[in-house]
Amino acid sequence: MVESYRELIVWQRAIQLSVALYRFTHEFPRDEAYGLIRQLRRAGVSLASNIAEGYGRGSSGEYRPSLGVAGGANYEVQTQLVISKEPGFGNAERLEEVEGMSNEVGKMLNSMLGKL
C-alpha cells in the first residue's frame, strides 16, 4: 500500500505527461493561446489532479469516479493531439512522445480501475 498519491506511478507519469504537453504546445502558433494550447494544458493538468484528488478521498468508492474523470481527461488529450497534428502544430517528435505517454497513462488508469 502506498502512503501518498505521489508514490503512484500513474500519477508520476501523468505529471510527466502534463509537463511534456506544456513543452509541446510551447511551439504552437500564438493565435492558439486560447484554443488548443489552453485545452491541451488544462486536460493534462486535470488528468494528474484527478488522480491525486481521488486518492485523497480515502475510499475506493470515491476513488473510482475520480479515476474515470482522469481517464476522460486523457481521452481529451488524445483527441486534441489528433487535432493538432492535422495543421502541423508542434514538433513531430514531441507529438509522438506525448502520444506514447498518454497511451501509457491510459493503460495504467484502466488497470487501476479494473482492480478497484
Short mmCIF file of C-alpha atoms in Angstrom, two decimals:
data_model
loop_
_atom_site.label_atom_id
_atom_site.label_comp_id
_atom_site.label_asym_id
_atom_site.label_seq_id
_atom_site.Cartn_x
_atom_site.Cartn_y
_atom_site.Cartn_z
CA MET A 1 0.00 0.00 0.00
CA VAL A 2 1.31 3.44 -0.89
CA GLU A 3 1.31 6.20 1.70
CA SER A 4 0.86 9.10 -0.72
CA TYR A 5 -0.54 9.67 -4.20
CA ARG A 6 2.97 10.90 -5.08
CA GLU A 7 4.15 7.29 -4.89
CA LEU A 8 1.67 6.18 -7.56
CA ILE A 9 3.49 5.51 -10.83
CA VAL A 10 0.38 6.55 -12.77
CA TRP A 11 0.36 9.94 -11.03
CA GLN A 12 4.09 10.38 -11.70
CA ARG A 13 3.58 9.54 -15.40
CA ALA A 14 0.59 11.90 -15.58
CA ILE A 15 2.76 14.71 -14.19
CA GLN A 16 5.44 13.92 -16.78
CA LEU A 17 2.77 13.98 -19.49
CA SER A 18 1.45 17.34 -18.30
CA VAL A 19 4.94 18.87 -18.37
CA ALA A 20 5.57 17.35 -21.81
CA LEU A 21 2.31 18.90 -23.05
CA TYR A 22 3.49 22.31 -21.89
CA ARG A 23 6.74 21.83 -23.81
CA PHE A 24 4.93 20.51 -26.88
CA THR A 25 2.43 23.38 -27.02
CA HIS A 26 5.15 26.00 -26.45
CA GLU A 27 5.86 25.85 -30.20
CA PHE A 28 2.23 26.29 -31.29
CA PRO A 29 1.20 29.47 -33.10
CA ARG A 30 0.37 32.30 -30.67
CA ASP A 31 -3.15 32.57 -32.07
CA GLU A 32 -3.80 29.15 -30.49
CA ALA A 33 -3.18 30.55 -26.98
CA TYR A 34 -6.89 30.30 -26.12
CA GLY A 35 -7.54 27.26 -28.31
CA LEU A 36 -5.56 24.06 -28.44
CA ILE A 37 -2.75 25.28 -26.20
CA ARG A 38 -5.11 26.02 -23.35
CA GLN A 39 -7.19 22.88 -23.92
CA LEU A 40 -4.21 20.51 -24.01
CA ARG A 41 -2.61 22.03 -20.95
CA ARG A 42 -5.85 22.02 -18.96
CA ALA A 43 -6.59 18.41 -19.85
CA GLY A 44 -3.08 17.34 -18.82
CA VAL A 45 -3.31 19.16 -15.50
CA SER A 46 -6.81 17.76 -14.91
CA LEU A 47 -5.59 14.22 -15.53
CA ALA A 48 -2.90 14.32 -12.84
CA SER A 49 -5.04 16.39 -10.46
CA ASN A 50 -7.94 13.95 -10.54
CA ILE A 51 -5.67 11.01 -9.77
CA ALA A 52 -4.42 12.88 -6.68
CA GLU A 53 -7.87 14.11 -5.67
CA GLY A 54 -9.38 10.64 -5.88
CA TYR A 55 -6.58 9.15 -3.81
CA GLY A 56 -7.15 11.81 -1.18
CA ARG A 57 -10.82 10.91 -0.81
CA GLY A 58 -9.80 7.79 1.06
CA SER A 59 -12.14 5.10 -0.23
CA SER A 60 -12.23 3.05 -3.42
CA GLY A 61 -15.88 4.01 -3.90
CA GLU A 62 -14.88 7.66 -4.11
CA TYR A 63 -11.61 6.98 -5.93
CA ARG A 64 -13.22 5.24 -8.90
CA PRO A 65 -15.14 8.31 -10.20
CA SER A 66 -12.01 10.47 -9.98
CA LEU A 67 -10.05 7.92 -11.98
CA GLY A 68 -12.89 7.94 -14.51
CA VAL A 69 -12.60 11.72 -14.81
CA ALA A 70 -8.82 11.37 -15.20
CA GLY A 71 -9.41 8.83 -17.97
CA GLY A 72 -11.78 11.25 -19.67
CA ALA A 73 -9.14 13.99 -19.50
CA ASN A 74 -6.66 11.60 -21.06
CA TYR A 75 -9.06 10.97 -23.95
CA GLU A 76 -9.36 14.74 -24.33
CA VAL A 77 -5.56 14.93 -24.61
CA GLN A 78 -5.53 12.19 -27.23
CA THR A 79 -8.29 13.86 -29.27
CA GLN A 80 -6.62 17.26 -29.10
CA LEU A 81 -3.31 15.73 -30.20
CA VAL A 82 -5.03 14.34 -33.30
CA ILE A 83 -6.49 17.78 -34.00
CA SER A 84 -3.11 19.48 -33.52
CA LYS A 85 -1.46 17.01 -35.88
CA GLU A 86 -3.67 17.93 -38.85
CA PRO A 87 -2.45 21.53 -39.29
CA GLY A 88 1.09 20.52 -38.27
CA PHE A 89 1.24 22.28 -34.91
CA GLY A 90 4.22 21.48 -32.69
CA ASN A 91 7.28 19.33 -33.13
CA ALA A 92 6.55 15.91 -34.68
CA GLU A 93 8.94 14.08 -32.35
CA ARG A 94 7.40 15.68 -29.26
CA LEU A 95 3.95 14.83 -30.60
CA GLU A 96 4.95 11.17 -30.85
CA GLU A 97 6.40 11.32 -27.34
CA VAL A 98 3.26 12.78 -25.75
CA GLU A 99 1.03 10.36 -27.65
CA GLY A 100 3.05 7.47 -26.24
CA MET A 101 2.92 8.90 -22.73
CA SER A 102 -0.84 9.37 -22.98
CA ASN A 103 -1.31 5.80 -24.15
CA GLU A 104 0.80 4.53 -21.24
CA VAL A 105 -1.17 6.57 -18.68
CA GLY A 106 -4.43 5.33 -20.21
CA LYS A 107 -3.39 1.70 -19.81
CA MET A 108 -2.37 2.34 -16.20
CA LEU A 109 -5.69 4.02 -15.41
CA ASN A 110 -7.64 1.14 -16.97
CA SER A 111 -5.62 -1.33 -14.91
CA MET A 112 -6.27 0.61 -11.70
CA LEU A 113 -9.98 0.84 -12.43
CA GLY A 114 -10.09 -2.89 -13.05
CA LYS A 115 -8.53 -3.55 -9.65
CA LEU A 116 -10.94 -1.35 -7.67
#
